[in-house]
mmCIF file of N, CA, C and O in Angstrom:
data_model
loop_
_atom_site.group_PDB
_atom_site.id
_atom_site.type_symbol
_atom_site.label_atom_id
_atom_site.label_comp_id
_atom_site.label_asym_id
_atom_site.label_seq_id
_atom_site.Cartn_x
_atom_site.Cartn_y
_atom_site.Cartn_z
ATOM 1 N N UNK A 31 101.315 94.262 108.654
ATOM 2 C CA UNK A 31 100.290 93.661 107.849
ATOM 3 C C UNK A 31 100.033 94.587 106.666
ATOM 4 O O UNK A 31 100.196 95.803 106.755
ATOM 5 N N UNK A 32 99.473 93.744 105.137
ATOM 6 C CA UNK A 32 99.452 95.199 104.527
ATOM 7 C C UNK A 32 97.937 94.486 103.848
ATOM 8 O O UNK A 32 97.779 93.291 103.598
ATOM 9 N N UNK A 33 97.025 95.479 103.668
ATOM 10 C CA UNK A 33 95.903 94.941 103.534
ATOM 11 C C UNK A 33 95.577 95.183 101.710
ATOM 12 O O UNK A 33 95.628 96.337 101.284
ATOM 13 N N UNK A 34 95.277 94.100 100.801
ATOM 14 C CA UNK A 34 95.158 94.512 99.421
ATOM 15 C C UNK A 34 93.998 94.457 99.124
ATOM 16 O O UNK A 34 93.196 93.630 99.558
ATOM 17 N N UNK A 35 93.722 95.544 98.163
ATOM 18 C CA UNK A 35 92.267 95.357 97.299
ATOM 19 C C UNK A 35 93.299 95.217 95.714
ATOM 20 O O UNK A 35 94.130 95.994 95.244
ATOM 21 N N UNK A 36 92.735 93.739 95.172
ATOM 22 C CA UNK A 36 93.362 92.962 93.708
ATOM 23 C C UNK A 36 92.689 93.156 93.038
ATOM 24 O O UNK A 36 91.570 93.454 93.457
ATOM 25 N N UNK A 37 92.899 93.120 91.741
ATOM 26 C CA UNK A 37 92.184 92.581 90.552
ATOM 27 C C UNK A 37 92.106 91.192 90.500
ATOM 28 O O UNK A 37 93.142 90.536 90.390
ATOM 29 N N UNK A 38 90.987 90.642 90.566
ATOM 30 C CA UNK A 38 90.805 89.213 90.378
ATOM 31 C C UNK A 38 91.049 88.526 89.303
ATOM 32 O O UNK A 38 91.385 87.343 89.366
ATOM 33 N N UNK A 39 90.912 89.170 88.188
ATOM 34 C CA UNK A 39 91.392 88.477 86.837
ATOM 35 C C UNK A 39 92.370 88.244 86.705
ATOM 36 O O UNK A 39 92.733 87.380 85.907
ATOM 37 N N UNK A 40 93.523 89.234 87.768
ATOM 38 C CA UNK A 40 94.908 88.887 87.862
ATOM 39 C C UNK A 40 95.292 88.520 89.152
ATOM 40 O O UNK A 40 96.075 89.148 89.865
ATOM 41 N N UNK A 41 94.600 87.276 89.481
ATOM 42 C CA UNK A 41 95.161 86.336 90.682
ATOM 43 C C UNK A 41 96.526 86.100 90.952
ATOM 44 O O UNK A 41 97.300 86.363 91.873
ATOM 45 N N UNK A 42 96.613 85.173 89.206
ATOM 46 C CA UNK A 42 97.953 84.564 88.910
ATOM 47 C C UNK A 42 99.203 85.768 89.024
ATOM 48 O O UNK A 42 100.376 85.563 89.335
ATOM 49 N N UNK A 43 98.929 86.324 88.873
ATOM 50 C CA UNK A 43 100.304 87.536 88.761
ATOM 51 C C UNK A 43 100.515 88.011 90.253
ATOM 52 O O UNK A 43 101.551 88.028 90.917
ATOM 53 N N UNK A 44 99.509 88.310 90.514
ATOM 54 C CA UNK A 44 99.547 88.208 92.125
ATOM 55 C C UNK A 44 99.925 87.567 93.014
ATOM 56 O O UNK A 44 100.313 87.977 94.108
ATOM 57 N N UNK A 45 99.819 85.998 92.468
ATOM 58 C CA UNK A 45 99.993 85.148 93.185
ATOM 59 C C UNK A 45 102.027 85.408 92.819
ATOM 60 O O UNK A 45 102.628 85.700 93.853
ATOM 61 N N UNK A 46 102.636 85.345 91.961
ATOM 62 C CA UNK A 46 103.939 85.693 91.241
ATOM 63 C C UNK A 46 104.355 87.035 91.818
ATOM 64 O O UNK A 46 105.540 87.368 91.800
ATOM 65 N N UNK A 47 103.598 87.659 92.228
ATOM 66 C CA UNK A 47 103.992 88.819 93.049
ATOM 67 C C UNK A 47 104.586 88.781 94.534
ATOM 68 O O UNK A 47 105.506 89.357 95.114
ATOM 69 N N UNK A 48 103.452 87.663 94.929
ATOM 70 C CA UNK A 48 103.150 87.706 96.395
ATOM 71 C C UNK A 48 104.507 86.590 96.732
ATOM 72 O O UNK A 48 105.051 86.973 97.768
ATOM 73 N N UNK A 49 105.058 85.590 96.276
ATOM 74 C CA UNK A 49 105.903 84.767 95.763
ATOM 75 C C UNK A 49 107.397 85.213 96.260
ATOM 76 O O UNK A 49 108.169 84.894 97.164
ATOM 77 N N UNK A 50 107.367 86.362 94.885
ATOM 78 C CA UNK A 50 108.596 87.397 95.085
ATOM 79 C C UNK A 50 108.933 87.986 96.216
ATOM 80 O O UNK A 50 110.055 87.956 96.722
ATOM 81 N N UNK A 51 107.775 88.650 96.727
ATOM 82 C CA UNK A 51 108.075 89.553 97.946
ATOM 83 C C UNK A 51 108.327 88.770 99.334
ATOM 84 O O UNK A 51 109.053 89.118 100.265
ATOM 85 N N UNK A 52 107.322 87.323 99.184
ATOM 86 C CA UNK A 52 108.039 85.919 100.339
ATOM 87 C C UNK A 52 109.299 86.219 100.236
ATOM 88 O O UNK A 52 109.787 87.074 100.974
ATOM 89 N N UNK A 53 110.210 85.406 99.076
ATOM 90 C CA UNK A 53 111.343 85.469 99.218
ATOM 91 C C UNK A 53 112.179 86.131 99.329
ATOM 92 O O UNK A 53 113.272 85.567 99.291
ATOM 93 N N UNK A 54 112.185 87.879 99.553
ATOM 94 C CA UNK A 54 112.781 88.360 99.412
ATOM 95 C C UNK A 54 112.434 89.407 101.042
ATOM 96 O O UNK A 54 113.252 90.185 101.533
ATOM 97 N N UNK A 55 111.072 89.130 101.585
ATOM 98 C CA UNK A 55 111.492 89.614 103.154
ATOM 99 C C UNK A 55 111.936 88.210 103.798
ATOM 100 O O UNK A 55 112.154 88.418 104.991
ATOM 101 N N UNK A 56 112.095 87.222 103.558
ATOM 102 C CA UNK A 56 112.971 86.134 104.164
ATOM 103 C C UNK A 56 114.726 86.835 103.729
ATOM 104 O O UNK A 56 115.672 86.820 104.517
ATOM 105 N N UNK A 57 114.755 87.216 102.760
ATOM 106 C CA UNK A 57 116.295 86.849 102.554
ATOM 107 C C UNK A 57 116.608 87.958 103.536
ATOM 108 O O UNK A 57 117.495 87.656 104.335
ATOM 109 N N UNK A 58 116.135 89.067 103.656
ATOM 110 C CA UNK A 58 116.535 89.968 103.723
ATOM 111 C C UNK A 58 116.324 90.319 105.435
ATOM 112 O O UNK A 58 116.386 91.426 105.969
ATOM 113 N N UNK A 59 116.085 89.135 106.004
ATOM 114 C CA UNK A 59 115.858 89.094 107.829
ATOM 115 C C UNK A 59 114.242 89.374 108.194
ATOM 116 O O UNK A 59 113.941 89.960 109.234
ATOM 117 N N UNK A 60 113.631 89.087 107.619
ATOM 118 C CA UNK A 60 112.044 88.800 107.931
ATOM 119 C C UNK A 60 111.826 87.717 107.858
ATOM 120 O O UNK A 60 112.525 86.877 107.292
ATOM 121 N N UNK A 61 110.625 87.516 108.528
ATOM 122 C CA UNK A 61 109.841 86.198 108.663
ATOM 123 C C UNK A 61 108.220 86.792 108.167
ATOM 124 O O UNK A 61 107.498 87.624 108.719
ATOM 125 N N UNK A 62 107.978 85.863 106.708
ATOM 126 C CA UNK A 62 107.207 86.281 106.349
ATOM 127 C C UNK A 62 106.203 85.257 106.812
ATOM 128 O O UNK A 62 106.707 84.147 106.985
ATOM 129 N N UNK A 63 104.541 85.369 107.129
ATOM 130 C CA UNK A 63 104.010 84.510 107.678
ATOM 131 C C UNK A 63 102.786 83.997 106.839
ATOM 132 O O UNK A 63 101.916 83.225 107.241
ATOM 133 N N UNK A 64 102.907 84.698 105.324
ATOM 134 C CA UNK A 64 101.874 84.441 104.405
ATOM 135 C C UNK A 64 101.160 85.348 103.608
ATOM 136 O O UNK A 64 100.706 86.387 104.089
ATOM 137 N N UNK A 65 101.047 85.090 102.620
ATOM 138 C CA UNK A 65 99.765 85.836 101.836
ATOM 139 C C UNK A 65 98.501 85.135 101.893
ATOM 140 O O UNK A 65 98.481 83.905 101.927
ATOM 141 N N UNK A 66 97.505 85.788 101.905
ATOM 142 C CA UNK A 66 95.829 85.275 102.090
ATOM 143 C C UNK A 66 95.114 85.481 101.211
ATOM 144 O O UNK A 66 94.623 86.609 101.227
ATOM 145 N N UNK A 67 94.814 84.815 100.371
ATOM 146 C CA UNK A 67 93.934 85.236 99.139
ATOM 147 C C UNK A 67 92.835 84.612 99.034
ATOM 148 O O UNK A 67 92.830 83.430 99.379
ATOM 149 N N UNK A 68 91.696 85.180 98.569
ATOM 150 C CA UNK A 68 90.390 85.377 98.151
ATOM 151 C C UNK A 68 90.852 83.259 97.677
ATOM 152 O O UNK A 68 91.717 82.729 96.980
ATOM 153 N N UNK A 69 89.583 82.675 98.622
ATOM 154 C CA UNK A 69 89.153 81.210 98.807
ATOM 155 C C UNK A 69 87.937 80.976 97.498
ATOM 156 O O UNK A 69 87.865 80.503 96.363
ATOM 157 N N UNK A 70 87.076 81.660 98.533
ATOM 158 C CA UNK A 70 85.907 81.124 98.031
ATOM 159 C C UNK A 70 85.220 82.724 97.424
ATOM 160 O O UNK A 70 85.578 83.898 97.523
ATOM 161 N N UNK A 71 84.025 81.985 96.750
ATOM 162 C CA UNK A 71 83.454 83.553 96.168
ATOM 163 C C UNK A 71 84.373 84.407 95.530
ATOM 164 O O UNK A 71 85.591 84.227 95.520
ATOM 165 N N UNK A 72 83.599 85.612 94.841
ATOM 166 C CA UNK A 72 84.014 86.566 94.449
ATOM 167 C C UNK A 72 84.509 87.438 95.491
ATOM 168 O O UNK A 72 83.904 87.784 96.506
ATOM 169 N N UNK A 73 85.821 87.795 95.081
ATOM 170 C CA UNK A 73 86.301 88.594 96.426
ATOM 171 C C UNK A 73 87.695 89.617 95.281
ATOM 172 O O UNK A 73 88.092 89.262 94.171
ATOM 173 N N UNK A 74 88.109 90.814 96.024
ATOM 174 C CA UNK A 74 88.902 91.804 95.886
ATOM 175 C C UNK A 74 89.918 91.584 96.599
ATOM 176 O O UNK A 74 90.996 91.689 96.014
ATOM 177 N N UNK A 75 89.944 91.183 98.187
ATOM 178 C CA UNK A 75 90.731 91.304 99.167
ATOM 179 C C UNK A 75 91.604 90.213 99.238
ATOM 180 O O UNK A 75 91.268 89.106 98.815
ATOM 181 N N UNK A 76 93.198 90.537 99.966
ATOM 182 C CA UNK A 76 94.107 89.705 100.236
ATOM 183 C C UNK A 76 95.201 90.587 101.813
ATOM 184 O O UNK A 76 95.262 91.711 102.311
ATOM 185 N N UNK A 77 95.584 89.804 101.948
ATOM 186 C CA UNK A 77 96.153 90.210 102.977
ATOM 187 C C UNK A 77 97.728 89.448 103.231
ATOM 188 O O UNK A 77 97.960 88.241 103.171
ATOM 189 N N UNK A 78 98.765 90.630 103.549
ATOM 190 C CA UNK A 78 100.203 89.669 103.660
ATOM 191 C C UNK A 78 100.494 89.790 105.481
ATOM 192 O O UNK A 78 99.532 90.243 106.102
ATOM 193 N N UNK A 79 101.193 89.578 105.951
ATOM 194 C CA UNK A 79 101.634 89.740 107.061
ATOM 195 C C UNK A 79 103.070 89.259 107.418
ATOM 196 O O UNK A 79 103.088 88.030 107.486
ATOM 197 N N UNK A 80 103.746 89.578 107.557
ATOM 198 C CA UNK A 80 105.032 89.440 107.665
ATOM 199 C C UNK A 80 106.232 90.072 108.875
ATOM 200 O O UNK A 80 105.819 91.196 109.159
ATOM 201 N N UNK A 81 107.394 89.816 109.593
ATOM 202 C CA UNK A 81 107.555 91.085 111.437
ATOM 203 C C UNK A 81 109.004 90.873 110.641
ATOM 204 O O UNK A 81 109.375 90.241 109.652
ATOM 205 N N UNK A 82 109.464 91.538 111.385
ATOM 206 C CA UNK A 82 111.170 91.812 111.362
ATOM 207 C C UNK A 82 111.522 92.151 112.563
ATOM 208 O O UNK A 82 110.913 93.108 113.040
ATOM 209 N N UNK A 83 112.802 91.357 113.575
ATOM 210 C CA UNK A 83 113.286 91.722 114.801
ATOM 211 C C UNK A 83 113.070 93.169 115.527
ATOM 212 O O UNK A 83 112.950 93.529 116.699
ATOM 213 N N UNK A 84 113.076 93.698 114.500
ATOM 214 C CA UNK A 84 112.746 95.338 115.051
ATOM 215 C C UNK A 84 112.475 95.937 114.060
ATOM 216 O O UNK A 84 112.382 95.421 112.946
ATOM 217 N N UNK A 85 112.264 97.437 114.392
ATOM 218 C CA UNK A 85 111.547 98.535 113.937
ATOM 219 C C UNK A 85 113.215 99.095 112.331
ATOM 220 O O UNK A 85 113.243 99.416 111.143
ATOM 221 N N UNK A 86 114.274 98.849 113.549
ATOM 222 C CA UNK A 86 115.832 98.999 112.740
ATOM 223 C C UNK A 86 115.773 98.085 111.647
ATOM 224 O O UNK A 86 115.926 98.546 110.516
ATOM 225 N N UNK A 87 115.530 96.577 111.835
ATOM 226 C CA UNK A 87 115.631 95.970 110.875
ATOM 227 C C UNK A 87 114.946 96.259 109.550
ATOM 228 O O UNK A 87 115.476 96.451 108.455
ATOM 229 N N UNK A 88 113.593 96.249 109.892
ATOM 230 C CA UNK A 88 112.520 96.461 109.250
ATOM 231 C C UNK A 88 112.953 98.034 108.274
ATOM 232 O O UNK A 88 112.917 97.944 107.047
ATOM 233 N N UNK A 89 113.295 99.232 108.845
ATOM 234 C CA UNK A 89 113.886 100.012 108.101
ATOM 235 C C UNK A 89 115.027 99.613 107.124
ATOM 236 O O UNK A 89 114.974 99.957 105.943
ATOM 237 N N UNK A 90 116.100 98.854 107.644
ATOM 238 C CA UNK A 90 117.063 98.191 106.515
ATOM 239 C C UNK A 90 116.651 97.723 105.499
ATOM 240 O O UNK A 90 117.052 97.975 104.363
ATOM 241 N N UNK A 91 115.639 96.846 105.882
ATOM 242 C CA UNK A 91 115.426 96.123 104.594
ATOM 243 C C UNK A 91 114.491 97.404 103.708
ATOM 244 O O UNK A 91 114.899 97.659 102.575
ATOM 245 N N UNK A 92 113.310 98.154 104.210
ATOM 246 C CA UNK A 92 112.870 99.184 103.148
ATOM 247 C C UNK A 92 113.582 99.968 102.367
ATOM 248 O O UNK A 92 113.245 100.113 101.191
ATOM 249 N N UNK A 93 114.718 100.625 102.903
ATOM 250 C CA UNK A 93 115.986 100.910 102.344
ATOM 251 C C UNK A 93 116.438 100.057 100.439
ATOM 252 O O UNK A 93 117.143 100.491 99.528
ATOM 253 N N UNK A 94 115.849 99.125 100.531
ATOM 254 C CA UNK A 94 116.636 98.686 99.313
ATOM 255 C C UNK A 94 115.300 98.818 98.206
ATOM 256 O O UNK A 94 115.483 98.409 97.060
ATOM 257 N N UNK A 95 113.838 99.453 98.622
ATOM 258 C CA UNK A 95 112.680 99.408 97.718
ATOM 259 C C UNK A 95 113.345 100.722 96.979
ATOM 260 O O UNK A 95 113.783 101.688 97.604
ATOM 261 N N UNK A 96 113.348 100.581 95.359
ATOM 262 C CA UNK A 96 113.405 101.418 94.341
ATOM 263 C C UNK A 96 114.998 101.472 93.928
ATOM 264 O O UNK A 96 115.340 102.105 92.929
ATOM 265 N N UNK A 97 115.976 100.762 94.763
ATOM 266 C CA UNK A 97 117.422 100.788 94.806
ATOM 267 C C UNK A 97 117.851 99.392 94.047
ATOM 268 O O UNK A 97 118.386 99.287 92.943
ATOM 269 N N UNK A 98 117.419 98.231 95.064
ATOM 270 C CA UNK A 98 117.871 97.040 94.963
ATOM 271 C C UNK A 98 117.010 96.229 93.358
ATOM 272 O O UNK A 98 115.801 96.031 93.237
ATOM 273 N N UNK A 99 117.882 95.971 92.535
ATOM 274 C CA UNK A 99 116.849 94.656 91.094
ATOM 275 C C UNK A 99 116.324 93.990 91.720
ATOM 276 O O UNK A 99 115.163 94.116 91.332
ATOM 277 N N UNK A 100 116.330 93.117 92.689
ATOM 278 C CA UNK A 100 115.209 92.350 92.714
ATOM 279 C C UNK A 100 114.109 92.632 93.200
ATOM 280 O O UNK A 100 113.057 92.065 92.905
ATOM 281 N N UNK A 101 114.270 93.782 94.209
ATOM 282 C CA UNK A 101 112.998 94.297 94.614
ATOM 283 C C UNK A 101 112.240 95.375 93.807
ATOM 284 O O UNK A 101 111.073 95.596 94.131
ATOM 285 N N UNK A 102 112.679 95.927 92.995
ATOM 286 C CA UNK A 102 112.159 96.708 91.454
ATOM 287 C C UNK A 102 111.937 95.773 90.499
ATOM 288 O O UNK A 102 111.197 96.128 89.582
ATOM 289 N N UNK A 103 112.529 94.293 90.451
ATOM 290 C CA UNK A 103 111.730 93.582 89.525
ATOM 291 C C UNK A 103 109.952 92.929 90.377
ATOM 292 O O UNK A 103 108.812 92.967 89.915
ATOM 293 N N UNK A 104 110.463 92.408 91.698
ATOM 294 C CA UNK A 104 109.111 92.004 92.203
ATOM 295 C C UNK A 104 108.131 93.291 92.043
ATOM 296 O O UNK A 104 107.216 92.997 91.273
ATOM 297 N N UNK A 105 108.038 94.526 92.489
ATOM 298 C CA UNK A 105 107.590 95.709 92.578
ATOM 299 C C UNK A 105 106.756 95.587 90.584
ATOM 300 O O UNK A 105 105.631 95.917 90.210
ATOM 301 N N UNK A 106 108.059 94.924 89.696
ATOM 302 C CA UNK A 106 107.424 95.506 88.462
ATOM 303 C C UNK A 106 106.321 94.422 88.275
ATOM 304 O O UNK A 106 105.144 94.698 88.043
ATOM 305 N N UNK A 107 106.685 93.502 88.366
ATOM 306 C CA UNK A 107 105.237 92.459 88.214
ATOM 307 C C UNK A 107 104.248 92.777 88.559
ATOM 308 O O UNK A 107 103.282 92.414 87.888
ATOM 309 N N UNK A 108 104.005 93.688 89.893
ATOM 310 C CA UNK A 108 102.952 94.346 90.165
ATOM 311 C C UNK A 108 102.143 95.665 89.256
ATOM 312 O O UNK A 108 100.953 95.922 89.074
ATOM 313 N N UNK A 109 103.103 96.161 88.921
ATOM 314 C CA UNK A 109 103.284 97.385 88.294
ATOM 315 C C UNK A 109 102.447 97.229 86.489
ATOM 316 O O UNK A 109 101.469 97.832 86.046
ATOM 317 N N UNK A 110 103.299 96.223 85.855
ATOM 318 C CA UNK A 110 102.795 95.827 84.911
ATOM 319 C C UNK A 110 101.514 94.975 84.471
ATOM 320 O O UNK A 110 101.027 95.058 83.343
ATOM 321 N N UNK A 111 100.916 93.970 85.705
ATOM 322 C CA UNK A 111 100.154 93.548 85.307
ATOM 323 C C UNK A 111 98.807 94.490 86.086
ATOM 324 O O UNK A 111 97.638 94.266 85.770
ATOM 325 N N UNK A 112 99.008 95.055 86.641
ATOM 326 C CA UNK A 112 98.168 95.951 87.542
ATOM 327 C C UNK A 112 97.091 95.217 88.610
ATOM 328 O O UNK A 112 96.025 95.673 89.024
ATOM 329 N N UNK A 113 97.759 93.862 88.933
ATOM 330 C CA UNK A 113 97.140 92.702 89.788
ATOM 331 C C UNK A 113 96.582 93.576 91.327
ATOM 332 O O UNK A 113 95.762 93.046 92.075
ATOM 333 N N UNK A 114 97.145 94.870 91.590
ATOM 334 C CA UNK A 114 97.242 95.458 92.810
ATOM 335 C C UNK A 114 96.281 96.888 92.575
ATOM 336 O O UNK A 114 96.575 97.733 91.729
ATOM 337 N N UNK A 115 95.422 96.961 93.227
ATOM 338 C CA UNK A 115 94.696 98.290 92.665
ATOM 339 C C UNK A 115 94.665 98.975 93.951
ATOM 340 O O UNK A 115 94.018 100.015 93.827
ATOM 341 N N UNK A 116 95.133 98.800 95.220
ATOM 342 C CA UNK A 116 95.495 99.662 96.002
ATOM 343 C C UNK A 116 95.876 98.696 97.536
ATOM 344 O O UNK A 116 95.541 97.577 97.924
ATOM 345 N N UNK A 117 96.583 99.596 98.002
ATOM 346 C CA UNK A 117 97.245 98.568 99.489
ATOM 347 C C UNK A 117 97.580 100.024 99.930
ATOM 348 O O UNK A 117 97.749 101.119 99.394
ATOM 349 N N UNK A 118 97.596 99.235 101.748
ATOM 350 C CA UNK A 118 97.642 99.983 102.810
ATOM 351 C C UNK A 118 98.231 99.136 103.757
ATOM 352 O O UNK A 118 97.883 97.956 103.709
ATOM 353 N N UNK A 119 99.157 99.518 104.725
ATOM 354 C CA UNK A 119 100.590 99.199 105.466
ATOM 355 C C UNK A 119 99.463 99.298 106.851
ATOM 356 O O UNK A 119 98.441 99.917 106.556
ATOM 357 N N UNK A 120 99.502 98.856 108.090
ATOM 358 C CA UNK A 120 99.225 98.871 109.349
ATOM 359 C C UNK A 120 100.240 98.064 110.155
ATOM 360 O O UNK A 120 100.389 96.857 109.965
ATOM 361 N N UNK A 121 101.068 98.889 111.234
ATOM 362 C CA UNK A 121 101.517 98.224 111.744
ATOM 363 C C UNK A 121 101.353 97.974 112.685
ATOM 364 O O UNK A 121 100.865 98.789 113.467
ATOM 365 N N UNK A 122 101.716 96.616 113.086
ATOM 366 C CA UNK A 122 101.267 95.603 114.441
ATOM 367 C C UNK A 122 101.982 95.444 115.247
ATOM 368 O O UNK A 122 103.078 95.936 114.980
ATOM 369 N N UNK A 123 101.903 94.737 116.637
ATOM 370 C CA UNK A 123 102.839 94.216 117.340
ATOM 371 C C UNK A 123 101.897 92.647 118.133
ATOM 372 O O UNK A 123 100.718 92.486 118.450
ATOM 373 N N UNK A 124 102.863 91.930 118.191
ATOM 374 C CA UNK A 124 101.728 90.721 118.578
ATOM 375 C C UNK A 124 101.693 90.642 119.960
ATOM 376 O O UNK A 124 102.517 91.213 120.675
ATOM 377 N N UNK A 125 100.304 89.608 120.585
ATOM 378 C CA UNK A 125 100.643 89.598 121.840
ATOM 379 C C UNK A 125 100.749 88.535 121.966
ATOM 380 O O UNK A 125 100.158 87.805 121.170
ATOM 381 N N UNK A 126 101.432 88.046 122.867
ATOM 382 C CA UNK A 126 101.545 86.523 122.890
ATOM 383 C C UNK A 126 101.430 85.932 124.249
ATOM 384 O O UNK A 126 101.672 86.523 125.301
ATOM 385 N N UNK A 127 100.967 84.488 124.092
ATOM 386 C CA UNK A 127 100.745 83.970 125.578
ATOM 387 C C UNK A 127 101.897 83.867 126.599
ATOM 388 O O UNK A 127 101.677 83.460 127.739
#
């Protein structure tokens, strides 16, 4: 899960952010399960959540942040519009019935 505090004025870029990074922990053997963004009211917060078969996988695919173009272009949308004013990684494991 990675928990965001946004700039609200930059939803839209965010939203173009959040977009990018869908498609690209799908391609890359994740199952992404959504981004959550600020509904109602004034709000800062968003939240992604997304698993990968394992802990191995999940390392593969980080492997390509700062290496791979498309993930330095999604990364720059963030970067440039400054839609992201700070995030934090927690990791989970689910329980299930």
């Amino acid at each position: 899960m990675v928990h965001y505090t946004i700039d609200p004025a930059q939803l839209e870029a965010f939203e173009r952010f959040a977009r990018a990074w869908m498609r690209l922990v799908a391609a890359h053997g994740g199952v992404h399960h959504g981004y959550f963004l600020p509904a109602e009211g004034a709000s800062d917060k968003a939240e992604a959540l997304f698993s990968f078969d394992s802990l191995a996988a999940y390392e593969q695919y980080r492997q390509r942040f700062g290496v791979d173009p498309e993930f330095i272009a999604a990364d720059r949308i963030r970067d440039e519009s400054g839609c992201v004013l700070r995030y934090e990684r927690t990791f989970m494991r689910p329980l299930l019935p």
